[in-house]
Coordinates of C-alpha atoms in Angstrom, one line a residue:
M14 CA -22.4 20.3 13.8
A15 CA -21.2 22.4 11.0
K16 CA -24.3 23.4 8.6
P17 CA -23.6 21.7 5.3
A18 CA -22.2 24.2 2.2
K19 CA -24.2 23.3 -0.9
Q20 CA -22.4 24.5 -3.5
N21 CA -23.8 24.9 -7.7
F22 CA -20.5 23.5 -9.0
D23 CA -20.5 22.0 -12.4
G24 CA -16.9 20.6 -12.8
S25 CA -17.1 22.3 -16.0
I26 CA -13.3 23.5 -16.0
N27 CA -11.5 20.8 -14.0
G28 CA -14.1 18.3 -15.9
L29 CA -12.7 19.0 -19.2
L30 CA -8.8 19.2 -18.0
I31 CA -9.2 15.8 -16.0
N32 CA -11.6 13.6 -18.4
P33 CA -11.9 15.7 -21.9
F34 CA -14.0 12.8 -23.6
R35 CA -17.1 13.0 -21.0
G36 CA -20.4 12.1 -22.8
Q37 CA -18.6 11.7 -25.9
T38 CA -20.4 9.2 -28.0
H39 CA -18.8 6.2 -29.7
D40 CA -18.7 7.3 -32.9
Q41 CA -17.0 11.1 -31.5
M42 CA -14.2 9.1 -30.1
V43 CA -13.5 7.5 -33.4
R44 CA -13.4 10.4 -34.9
K45 CA -11.1 12.0 -32.4
T46 CA -9.0 8.8 -33.2
K47 CA -8.8 9.1 -36.2
D48 CA -8.2 12.9 -36.2
F49 CA -5.0 12.2 -34.0
M50 CA -3.4 10.1 -36.1
E51 CA -3.4 12.2 -38.8
I52 CA -2.7 15.2 -36.9
T53 CA 0.4 13.6 -35.3
H54 CA 1.5 11.4 -37.9
I55 CA 2.2 8.5 -35.7
D56 CA 2.9 5.2 -38.2
D57 CA -0.4 3.7 -39.0
G58 CA 1.0 0.5 -37.4
W59 CA 0.1 1.6 -34.3
T60 CA -3.3 2.4 -35.1
E61 CA -5.1 -0.1 -33.0
Y62 CA -3.7 0.6 -30.0
F63 CA -4.6 4.0 -30.2
R64 CA -8.4 3.0 -31.0
K65 CA -8.8 1.1 -28.0
G66 CA -6.2 3.7 -26.1
A67 CA -8.7 6.0 -26.8
F68 CA -11.6 4.5 -25.2
L69 CA -10.1 3.3 -21.9
A70 CA -8.7 6.8 -21.9
Q71 CA -12.5 7.7 -21.4
D72 CA -13.8 4.9 -19.4
D73 CA -10.9 2.7 -17.8
Q74 CA -13.7 0.4 -17.6
A75 CA -14.3 0.2 -21.5
F76 CA -13.6 -3.4 -22.3
N77 CA -15.0 -5.0 -19.0
K78 CA -18.5 -5.7 -21.2
E79 CA -20.1 -6.9 -24.4
R80 CA -18.6 -4.3 -27.1
E81 CA -20.2 -4.2 -30.6
D82 CA -17.3 -2.3 -32.5
G83 CA -14.9 -5.4 -31.9
L84 CA -12.5 -4.5 -30.6
S85 CA -10.9 -6.4 -27.5
L86 CA -7.9 -6.5 -25.2
K87 CA -5.0 -9.0 -25.6
K88 CA -4.3 -10.8 -22.5
S89 CA -1.1 -9.3 -22.0
E90 CA -2.8 -6.1 -21.9
Q91 CA -5.5 -7.4 -19.6
D92 CA -2.4 -8.1 -16.8
A93 CA -1.0 -4.8 -17.5
L94 CA -4.6 -2.8 -17.1
R95 CA -5.1 -5.4 -13.7
L96 CA -1.7 -5.0 -12.2
E97 CA -1.9 -0.8 -12.3
D98 CA -5.4 -1.0 -10.8
P99 CA -4.6 -0.3 -6.8
K100 CA -8.0 -2.3 -6.4
T101 CA -6.7 -5.6 -8.1
G102 CA -2.9 -5.6 -8.2
N103 CA 0.3 -3.8 -7.4
K104 CA 1.1 0.0 -8.7
W105 CA 4.1 0.1 -7.9
D106 CA 5.0 -3.0 -10.6
Q107 CA 6.5 -0.6 -13.2
P108 CA 9.3 -1.1 -15.6
F109 CA 12.6 -0.7 -14.3
I110 CA 13.4 2.4 -16.4
L111 CA 10.4 4.4 -14.5
Y112 CA 12.5 3.7 -11.4
A113 CA 15.4 4.6 -12.5
L114 CA 13.9 7.9 -13.1
V115 CA 12.6 8.0 -9.6
V116 CA 16.6 7.3 -8.7
C117 CA 17.5 10.4 -11.2
C118 CA 15.1 12.8 -9.2
S119 CA 15.8 10.9 -5.8
L120 CA 19.1 12.0 -6.2
G121 CA 18.3 15.5 -7.4
A122 CA 16.2 16.3 -4.3
A123 CA 19.6 15.0 -2.2
V124 CA 21.3 17.5 -3.7
Q125 CA 18.9 20.1 -2.8
G126 CA 19.5 19.4 0.9
W127 CA 23.4 18.7 0.8
D128 CA 23.6 22.3 -0.3
E129 CA 21.2 23.9 2.2
T130 CA 23.2 22.4 4.8
A131 CA 26.9 22.1 3.8
V132 CA 27.1 26.0 5.3
N133 CA 26.1 24.7 8.5
Q134 CA 29.5 22.8 9.5
A135 CA 31.5 25.5 7.7
Q136 CA 30.3 28.6 8.9
T137 CA 32.1 28.2 12.3
Q138 CA 35.2 28.5 10.3
Y139 CA 35.0 30.7 7.6
S140 CA 33.4 33.3 9.4
A141 CA 37.1 34.9 10.5
P142 CA 39.1 34.1 7.4
L143 CA 36.9 35.1 5.4
G144 CA 36.2 38.4 7.5
M145 CA 32.6 38.3 9.1
G146 CA 33.1 38.4 12.4
E147 CA 35.8 37.0 14.8
H148 CA 33.4 35.3 16.4
P149 CA 30.4 33.7 14.8
V150 CA 29.4 31.4 18.3
T151 CA 29.3 34.4 20.6
N152 CA 29.1 37.3 18.4
P153 CA 27.3 36.3 15.1
T154 CA 26.9 39.3 12.5
T155 CA 24.5 40.5 9.8
I156 CA 27.0 39.6 7.3
L157 CA 27.4 35.8 8.0
G158 CA 23.7 35.6 7.8
L159 CA 23.4 37.7 4.5
V160 CA 25.9 35.4 3.0
N161 CA 23.9 32.0 4.8
S162 CA 20.9 33.5 3.0
A163 CA 22.3 34.2 -0.1
P164 CA 21.0 31.2 -2.4
Y165 CA 17.4 31.7 -1.0
L166 CA 17.4 35.1 -2.0
C167 CA 18.2 34.9 -5.5
C168 CA 15.9 31.8 -5.4
A169 CA 12.7 34.1 -4.6
V170 CA 13.9 36.9 -7.2
A171 CA 15.4 34.8 -10.0
G172 CA 15.7 31.5 -9.5
C173 CA 12.3 30.0 -9.5
W174 CA 11.3 32.7 -12.0
L175 CA 13.3 30.8 -14.6
T176 CA 12.0 27.8 -14.5
D177 CA 9.3 28.1 -17.1
P178 CA 11.9 29.8 -19.6
L179 CA 14.6 27.2 -18.9
N180 CA 12.2 24.4 -19.4
R181 CA 10.9 25.7 -22.8
Y182 CA 13.6 25.8 -24.5
L183 CA 15.6 22.8 -22.4
G184 CA 12.9 20.4 -21.5
R185 CA 13.0 18.7 -18.4
R186 CA 16.3 16.7 -18.4
G187 CA 18.1 20.0 -19.8
T188 CA 16.6 22.2 -16.9
I189 CA 17.6 19.6 -14.5
F190 CA 21.1 19.0 -15.6
V191 CA 21.8 22.9 -16.0
S192 CA 20.6 23.2 -12.6
C193 CA 23.3 20.2 -11.3
V194 CA 26.3 22.2 -13.5
I195 CA 25.4 25.3 -11.6
A196 CA 25.0 23.3 -8.3
C197 CA 28.9 22.0 -9.0
A198 CA 30.3 24.9 -10.5
T199 CA 29.2 27.1 -7.1
C200 CA 30.1 24.4 -4.7
L201 CA 33.6 24.9 -6.4
A202 CA 33.4 28.1 -6.0
Q203 CA 32.5 28.4 -2.2
A204 CA 35.4 26.4 -1.8
F205 CA 38.0 28.4 -3.2
A206 CA 36.7 31.8 -1.7
T207 CA 39.3 34.2 0.0
T208 CA 36.7 37.1 1.2
W209 CA 33.0 37.3 2.2
P210 CA 32.1 39.7 -1.0
G211 CA 33.3 36.2 -3.3
M212 CA 31.6 33.4 -1.0
F213 CA 28.4 35.6 -1.0
I214 CA 28.4 35.9 -4.9
A215 CA 29.3 32.1 -5.1
R216 CA 26.1 31.1 -2.7
F217 CA 23.5 33.9 -4.5
C218 CA 24.9 32.6 -7.7
L219 CA 23.8 29.0 -6.2
G220 CA 20.5 30.0 -6.0
F221 CA 19.9 29.9 -9.6
G222 CA 20.4 25.7 -9.5
M223 CA 18.2 25.3 -6.3
G224 CA 15.7 27.0 -7.8
P225 CA 15.0 25.6 -11.3
K226 CA 15.4 22.4 -10.0
S227 CA 13.4 22.4 -7.0
A228 CA 10.4 23.3 -9.2
T229 CA 11.6 20.6 -12.4
V230 CA 12.2 17.7 -10.5
P231 CA 8.9 17.1 -8.8
V232 CA 7.3 17.8 -12.3
Y233 CA 9.5 15.9 -14.3
A234 CA 8.7 13.1 -11.8
S235 CA 4.8 13.8 -11.8
E236 CA 4.6 13.9 -15.4
S237 CA 6.0 10.3 -16.2
A238 CA 4.7 8.3 -13.6
P239 CA 1.7 6.8 -13.8
V240 CA -1.8 9.0 -12.2
H241 CA -2.1 6.1 -9.4
I242 CA 1.7 6.4 -8.1
R243 CA 2.3 10.2 -8.8
G244 CA 1.3 11.4 -5.2
A245 CA 3.8 9.3 -3.6
L246 CA 6.6 10.8 -5.8
V247 CA 5.7 14.3 -4.9
M248 CA 6.5 13.1 -1.2
M249 CA 9.7 11.5 -2.3
W250 CA 10.7 15.1 -2.8
Q251 CA 10.8 16.4 0.4
M252 CA 11.6 12.6 1.8
W253 CA 15.4 13.0 0.2
T254 CA 15.7 16.5 0.3
A255 CA 16.0 15.2 4.6
F256 CA 18.2 12.7 2.6
G257 CA 20.8 15.1 1.6
I258 CA 20.1 17.6 4.4
M259 CA 21.4 14.4 6.3
L260 CA 24.8 13.6 4.0
G261 CA 25.6 17.6 4.5
Y262 CA 25.6 17.2 8.9
M263 CA 27.2 13.9 7.6
A264 CA 30.4 15.7 5.7
G265 CA 30.8 17.9 8.7
V266 CA 31.8 14.7 11.4
V267 CA 33.3 13.5 8.1
F268 CA 36.0 16.1 7.5
Q269 CA 36.0 17.3 11.2
D270 CA 39.9 16.0 11.5
V271 CA 41.3 17.9 8.4
R272 CA 42.9 21.2 9.7
P273 CA 40.6 23.8 10.4
D274 CA 41.8 26.1 7.1
L275 CA 41.6 22.9 4.6
Q276 CA 38.1 21.2 6.2
W277 CA 35.5 24.1 6.0
R278 CA 36.5 24.1 2.1
L279 CA 36.0 20.7 1.9
V280 CA 32.5 20.5 3.5
I281 CA 31.2 23.4 1.9
G282 CA 32.9 22.3 -1.1
S283 CA 31.1 18.3 -1.1
P284 CA 27.9 18.8 -2.2
C285 CA 29.8 19.0 -6.2
I286 CA 29.8 15.2 -6.0
L287 CA 26.0 14.2 -6.7
P288 CA 25.1 16.8 -9.2
L289 CA 27.4 15.0 -11.3
V290 CA 26.0 11.8 -11.1
V291 CA 22.8 13.2 -11.8
C292 CA 24.2 15.1 -15.1
A293 CA 26.1 11.4 -16.3
Y294 CA 23.0 9.9 -16.8
V295 CA 19.7 12.1 -16.8
F296 CA 19.5 12.3 -20.1
T297 CA 20.0 8.2 -20.4
L298 CA 16.0 8.7 -19.1
P299 CA 13.1 9.5 -21.2
E300 CA 12.0 12.9 -21.9
S301 CA 8.6 14.5 -19.9
P302 CA 6.3 12.8 -22.5
R303 CA 4.6 16.1 -21.6
W304 CA 7.1 18.5 -22.7
L305 CA 7.6 16.4 -25.8
L306 CA 3.7 17.1 -26.6
E307 CA 3.9 20.5 -26.3
K308 CA 6.4 21.0 -28.0
A309 CA 5.2 19.0 -31.1
R310 CA 1.9 20.7 -30.5
R311 CA 4.1 24.2 -31.4
G312 CA 4.6 23.2 -35.1
N313 CA 7.5 20.4 -34.7
V314 CA 5.6 17.2 -35.9
R315 CA 8.4 14.3 -35.2
Y316 CA 8.1 15.6 -31.5
Y317 CA 4.7 13.5 -31.5
D318 CA 6.9 10.5 -32.0
K319 CA 9.0 11.2 -29.8
A320 CA 6.5 11.6 -26.7
F321 CA 5.1 8.4 -27.5
A322 CA 8.4 6.1 -27.4
S323 CA 8.9 8.1 -24.3
L324 CA 5.6 6.7 -22.7
R325 CA 6.8 3.2 -24.5
R326 CA 9.6 3.2 -22.2
L327 CA 7.7 4.4 -19.5
R328 CA 5.0 2.1 -19.6
R329 CA 4.2 -1.9 -19.4
T330 CA 2.7 -2.0 -22.8
P331 CA 2.1 0.7 -26.1
L332 CA -1.9 -0.1 -25.1
Q333 CA -1.0 2.0 -21.8
A334 CA 1.4 3.8 -24.0
A335 CA -1.2 5.1 -26.3
R336 CA -4.0 5.7 -24.1
D337 CA -2.0 8.0 -21.8
L338 CA -0.2 9.4 -24.7
F339 CA -4.2 10.4 -26.3
L340 CA -5.1 11.6 -23.2
I341 CA -2.3 14.1 -22.2
Y342 CA -2.8 15.5 -26.1
H343 CA -6.7 16.4 -25.2
M344 CA -6.2 17.6 -21.9
L345 CA -3.5 19.9 -23.5
E346 CA -6.1 21.0 -25.8
E347 CA -8.8 22.1 -23.1
E348 CA -5.4 23.9 -21.5
E349 CA -5.0 25.8 -24.6
K350 CA -8.5 27.1 -25.1
I351 CA -8.5 28.2 -21.2
R352 CA -5.5 30.1 -21.3
Q353 CA -7.1 32.1 -24.4
Q354 CA -10.5 32.5 -22.8
R355 CA -9.3 33.7 -19.6
N356 CA -6.5 35.7 -17.7
R357 CA -5.1 33.5 -15.0
F358 CA -3.2 35.5 -13.1
V359 CA -6.0 37.8 -12.4
E360 CA -8.4 34.8 -11.8
L361 CA -5.7 33.8 -8.7
F362 CA -7.6 36.2 -6.9
S363 CA -11.0 37.1 -8.1
V364 CA -12.5 33.4 -7.9
P365 CA -13.2 33.0 -4.6
R366 CA -12.3 29.2 -5.3
N367 CA -8.9 29.8 -6.3
R368 CA -8.2 33.0 -3.9
R369 CA -9.4 30.1 -0.8
A370 CA -6.4 27.7 -2.5
L371 CA -3.8 30.6 -3.1
R372 CA -4.4 31.4 0.7
A373 CA -4.1 27.8 2.2
G374 CA -1.3 27.4 0.1
V375 CA 0.8 30.0 1.1
I376 CA 0.1 29.8 4.6
V377 CA 1.4 25.9 5.0
M378 CA 4.7 27.6 2.6
F379 CA 4.9 30.4 4.8
F380 CA 5.1 28.2 8.2
Q381 CA 7.5 25.8 6.6
Q382 CA 9.7 27.8 7.3
F383 CA 8.6 30.2 10.3
C384 CA 7.7 27.5 12.3
G385 CA 11.8 28.2 12.6
V386 CA 13.2 24.5 10.8
N387 CA 15.8 25.8 8.8
V388 CA 17.0 28.0 11.8
L389 CA 18.4 24.7 13.2
A390 CA 19.1 23.4 9.7
Y391 CA 21.3 26.2 9.0
Y392 CA 22.5 27.2 12.8
S393 CA 22.8 24.1 14.4
S394 CA 26.1 23.5 14.5
L395 CA 26.5 27.1 16.0
I396 CA 23.7 26.2 18.4
F397 CA 24.4 23.5 19.7
Q398 CA 28.2 25.1 20.4
K399 CA 26.4 28.2 21.8
A400 CA 24.7 25.3 24.5
G401 CA 28.4 24.4 25.4
Y402 CA 29.3 21.6 23.2
V403 CA 33.3 21.9 22.1
R404 CA 32.7 21.9 18.5
N405 CA 33.6 18.5 16.7
R406 CA 30.7 17.2 19.4
A407 CA 28.0 20.3 18.0
L408 CA 28.9 18.2 14.7
Q409 CA 27.8 15.2 15.9
A410 CA 24.9 16.1 17.1
S411 CA 24.1 18.1 14.0
M412 CA 24.3 15.6 12.5
G413 CA 22.4 13.7 15.0
F414 CA 19.6 16.3 13.8
G415 CA 19.7 15.5 10.3
I416 CA 19.6 11.8 11.0
I417 CA 16.1 11.9 12.9
N418 CA 14.4 14.8 10.4
F419 CA 15.1 12.0 7.4
V420 CA 14.6 9.1 9.5
F421 CA 10.9 10.4 10.5
A422 CA 10.3 11.7 7.2
I423 CA 9.3 8.0 6.2
P424 CA 6.1 7.4 7.8
A425 CA 4.8 10.7 6.2
I426 CA 4.8 7.8 3.2
K427 CA 1.7 6.7 4.9
L428 CA 0.0 9.0 6.8
I429 CA 0.3 12.0 4.3
D430 CA -2.6 9.8 2.7
G431 CA -3.7 7.4 5.6
W432 CA -4.3 10.1 8.0
G433 CA -4.8 13.4 5.8
R434 CA -2.7 16.7 5.2
R435 CA -4.7 18.8 7.7
P436 CA -4.9 16.2 10.5
L437 CA -1.0 15.5 10.1
L438 CA -0.3 19.4 10.4
I439 CA -3.0 20.2 13.2
A440 CA -1.3 17.3 15.3
T441 CA 2.5 18.0 14.9
F442 CA 2.5 22.5 15.3
P443 CA 1.1 22.4 19.0
L444 CA 4.0 20.1 19.3
M445 CA 6.6 21.9 17.2
A446 CA 6.0 25.4 19.6
I447 CA 6.1 23.1 22.5
F448 CA 9.8 22.2 21.5
Q449 CA 10.5 25.3 20.1
L450 CA 9.7 26.5 23.8
L451 CA 11.5 23.7 25.2
T452 CA 15.2 24.7 23.9
G453 CA 14.4 28.2 24.3
C454 CA 14.0 27.5 27.7
A455 CA 17.1 25.3 28.0
F456 CA 19.1 28.2 27.7
Q457 CA 18.2 29.4 30.8
A458 CA 20.0 26.9 32.5
K459 CA 23.6 27.2 33.7
E460 CA 26.2 27.7 31.0
G461 CA 28.2 24.3 30.5
S462 CA 25.5 22.9 32.8
K463 CA 24.6 18.8 31.9
A464 CA 20.8 20.1 31.8
R465 CA 21.7 22.5 29.5
L466 CA 22.9 21.0 27.5
T467 CA 20.8 17.8 27.2
L468 CA 17.6 19.9 27.3
V469 CA 18.6 22.3 24.0
T470 CA 19.6 18.6 22.4
L471 CA 16.4 16.9 23.5
G472 CA 14.3 19.8 22.0
M473 CA 16.1 20.2 18.9
Y474 CA 15.7 16.4 18.0
L475 CA 12.1 16.2 19.1
F476 CA 11.0 19.7 16.9
S477 CA 12.9 17.8 14.5
A478 CA 10.6 14.3 14.9
A479 CA 7.3 16.6 14.8
Y480 CA 8.4 18.8 12.0
S481 CA 9.6 15.7 9.7
P482 CA 6.1 13.9 9.0
G483 CA 4.0 16.8 9.2
E484 CA 4.8 20.7 8.0
G485 CA 8.1 18.7 6.3
P486 CA 6.3 17.0 3.5
V487 CA 3.1 18.2 3.2
P488 CA 3.3 21.9 1.7
F489 CA 4.8 20.3 -1.3
T490 CA 2.2 18.0 -1.6
Y491 CA -0.7 20.5 -0.4
S492 CA 0.2 23.0 -2.7
S493 CA 1.0 20.8 -5.8
E494 CA -2.9 19.8 -5.5
C495 CA -5.0 22.5 -4.1
M496 CA -5.4 25.1 -7.2
P497 CA -7.6 24.0 -9.8
L498 CA -5.5 22.8 -12.6
Y499 CA -5.6 25.6 -15.2
V500 CA -3.5 27.8 -12.8
R501 CA -1.7 25.3 -10.8
A502 CA 1.3 26.6 -12.9
L503 CA 0.9 29.5 -11.6
G504 CA 0.6 28.7 -8.3
M505 CA 3.3 27.2 -7.6
S506 CA 5.2 29.7 -8.8
V507 CA 3.9 31.5 -6.2
F508 CA 3.9 29.3 -3.7
T509 CA 7.9 27.9 -4.3
A510 CA 9.0 31.9 -4.5
V511 CA 7.3 32.6 -0.7
T512 CA 8.8 29.4 0.7
W513 CA 12.0 30.5 -0.6
F514 CA 11.9 33.7 0.7
C515 CA 10.5 33.1 3.8
C516 CA 13.5 31.0 3.7
F517 CA 15.7 34.0 2.8
L518 CA 14.7 35.8 6.2
L519 CA 15.5 33.4 8.3
A520 CA 18.9 32.5 7.6
I521 CA 19.6 36.7 7.6
T522 CA 18.0 37.6 10.9
F523 CA 18.9 34.7 13.0
P524 CA 22.0 36.1 13.6
K525 CA 21.0 39.4 14.9
F526 CA 18.1 37.3 16.6
L527 CA 20.3 35.9 18.8
Q528 CA 22.0 38.7 19.6
A529 CA 19.0 41.2 20.6
F530 CA 16.8 38.5 22.2
G531 CA 19.0 35.6 23.1
P532 CA 18.4 32.2 22.3
F533 CA 15.1 32.2 24.9
G534 CA 13.4 35.3 23.0
A535 CA 14.9 33.5 19.5
F536 CA 13.0 30.4 19.9
A537 CA 10.2 31.8 22.0
Y538 CA 9.6 34.1 18.9
Y539 CA 9.6 30.7 16.6
A540 CA 7.6 28.7 18.9
A541 CA 5.0 31.7 18.9
W542 CA 4.7 31.7 15.2
C543 CA 3.7 27.9 15.6
V544 CA 1.0 28.7 17.5
V545 CA -0.1 31.7 14.7
G546 CA 0.0 28.8 11.9
W547 CA -1.8 26.2 14.1
V548 CA -5.0 28.6 14.2
L549 CA -4.6 29.5 10.6
I550 CA -4.5 26.4 9.7
I551 CA -7.6 25.1 11.8
L552 CA -9.8 27.9 10.2
F553 CA -8.2 28.0 6.5
V554 CA -6.7 25.1 5.6
P555 CA -9.2 22.7 4.1
E556 CA -8.2 18.7 3.8
T557 CA -7.1 18.2 0.5
G558 CA -5.9 14.1 0.6
R559 CA -7.8 11.9 -1.6
Q560 CA -9.7 13.9 -3.0
T561 CA -11.2 14.3 -6.7
L562 CA -10.7 17.5 -8.4
E563 CA -14.4 18.1 -8.6
A564 CA -14.4 17.2 -4.6
L565 CA -11.8 19.8 -4.3
D566 CA -13.3 22.6 -6.2
A567 CA -16.5 21.7 -3.3
R568 CA -13.9 22.2 -1.0
F569 CA -12.5 25.0 -1.8
E570 CA -15.9 26.6 -2.6
V571 CA -17.1 26.3 1.2
P572 CA -17.5 30.2 2.8
T573 CA -14.1 30.8 4.7
K574 CA -16.8 31.2 7.6
T575 CA -18.3 28.5 7.5
H576 CA -14.6 26.1 7.0
A577 CA -13.9 28.4 10.1
L578 CA -16.4 27.5 12.3
F579 CA -16.0 24.3 11.1
G580 CA -12.4 24.0 12.5
L581 CA -13.4 25.7 15.6
Q582 CA -15.8 22.8 16.5
Q583 CA -13.3 20.5 15.6
V584 CA -11.3 21.9 18.1
R585 CA -14.0 22.0 20.6
Y586 CA -15.2 18.2 20.0
Y587 CA -11.2 16.8 20.3
F588 CA -10.9 19.2 23.5
N589 CA -14.2 17.6 25.0
R590 CA -13.1 13.9 24.2
Y591 CA -9.4 13.7 24.9
F592 CA -8.8 16.5 27.3
L593 CA -12.2 16.3 29.8
F594 CA -12.9 12.5 28.7
R595 CA -16.3 13.5 27.5
K596 CA -17.0 10.7 24.9
G597 CA -20.4 10.8 24.1
S598 CA -20.6 13.5 21.3
S599 CA -19.7 12.9 17.6
P600 CA -17.6 14.4 15.8
P601 CA -18.3 17.9 13.3
Q602 CA -18.8 16.9 9.7
L603 CA -18.7 19.5 6.7
N604 CA -21.0 18.1 4.7
I605 CA -20.4 19.5 1.3
E606 CA -22.3 19.2 -2.0
F607 CA -21.7 19.5 -5.3
K608 CA -23.3 18.6 -8.9
V609 CA -21.6 15.6 -10.5
P610 CA -21.5 15.8 -14.5
V611 CA -24.0 13.3 -15.7
S612 CA -21.3 11.2 -17.9
A613 CA -19.5 10.3 -14.1
A614 CA -22.8 9.8 -12.6
M615 CA -23.9 7.6 -15.3
S616 CA -21.1 5.7 -15.6
I617 CA -21.4 4.9 -11.3
D618 CA -25.4 4.2 -11.2
P619 CA -27.7 5.7 -13.9
N620 CA -30.0 6.4 -11.4
A621 CA -27.4 8.5 -9.2
P622 CA -28.5 11.6 -7.5
R623 CA -26.7 14.7 -9.3
K624 CA -25.7 16.0 -5.7
I625 CA -23.5 14.1 -3.9
P626 CA -22.1 14.7 -0.2
I627 CA -18.4 15.0 -0.1
E628 CA -17.8 12.3 2.4
K629 CA -19.8 9.7 0.4
E630 CA -18.4 11.4 -3.4
V631 CA -14.4 9.8 -2.5
D632 CA -15.7 6.5 -2.4
R633 CA -18.0 6.5 -5.6
L634 CA -16.0 8.3 -7.7
A635 CA -12.5 7.7 -7.3
S636 CA -12.6 4.9 -9.3
V637 CA -14.0 7.0 -12.5
I638 CA -12.9 10.3 -11.4
E639 CA -8.7 9.7 -11.4
M640 CA -6.6 12.6 -9.4
T641 CA -4.4 14.2 -12.1

């Protein structure tokens, strides 16, 4: 049993960011509401809603008891609050406009996936006409890898880092609009390319759309949605990206009978359709309330009204909109104080809690690529042809790979919270290693034999099925929640840059890997990375699912050595139980204790202990301290 790690964490930073009203008296809250109305110049007719919303922002149970100030909720407001509570209502019962926004974000994710896989089908035909080699299947060149990897190079060195300035000046909707315009224009530019440098430039510029879009769309969805469904919406990004990947494969099958000199142009230009749909209606949706508030705080007071109007469209009642606006406003105030007092970039590395979270996030992002998934995503048609399929059959086999990738991402919607992030990764990485090795070994069979075709297809399909519920959705979900709020945006920039740069390395090196090591050596290489990833996840990646921010801080305060020993004890326990069938022992526990802020503990039980083990903390505090 792992020795409990007793931490002395007081939750001061995250406590202020998630609920800046802890411990505030009634009079202080009344004063805050009055000051808020004076600063924002919101019409006085909404004052009553903000008075009630302020107390709800402080304590969601504020109106479940007798009040002395005369404030009370209307029946419609009580019903709306009951409906948003996962215990008493249906958290998915939301206004139509919110679901319209989710659809738009889903289409944005599908654009991303389609952009990624259009090249898969086209490369086997454009290689010779554009001067990248006469035999892309039997002799893929470095130039082919460079052209295929161009968007990811752009994302890593430029696209991701443009996200902040684009969002600052254009807003979430404007950034999505511009990134989709770039995606559409560059897809058409690829379709009309006549030389490989022209194709390289077009694909490199595609990265200016992919980078900001990949970082903005999930943020836009999470900032617009109520807290209870934000995690599921982050998961949706990966699922609908998988849907777009599937569409890219389908496009190759749809155009397979078109004459060769036109076919690849239609396939690589086809992703221009979805961005136009997103551009057509993204400005009919409300802007992110948080972005509007940030704009208002920089001196443009009329944006306070716009932020409130946006929230009224996205929530069931004006009371819920007032509560959320009041809370976001004061959270932004606290964030600003922290920015002024702390060097956030230095603290990414100097604060042990942040450093451990950074390491864990980089691990899951690095291995999302180096497990080898995008080698299959970008080169599956080439791999299937190398296995012995004729071209049209290879396109159809690739479509099957894409369909499996999407279908097996669906169970993760429940598993990612029900089972947890860490268990999903630990369970799926050994399977991915086995199936990568199976695919490589299949190429040792006689060329042209049915055994070779069957085993290559089986290995790739099983790998896709293992990847989709685990290392597919977990990295973006994990990296979006592991960092403390005050450095979260900075951490996400690092994580997305890591994943795009690794994506670039895979795309550019695989053709040479095939030449140098052959199919068996190439796939064995990625199988070995899967094993390395499994070990590092066991040792250095704590669980983050269904945790409050205080619980997350406590987990990442655990010394690295303590957590690594706990991981090894887990491996020993499961090996004894499921391989040696010794069922007498109990699973190891990592009992972490941390200090609960006084106001949070008192809101649960006046006699509550100030230190609570983390396993109990999830049940006791989840209703008071919502994950933001």
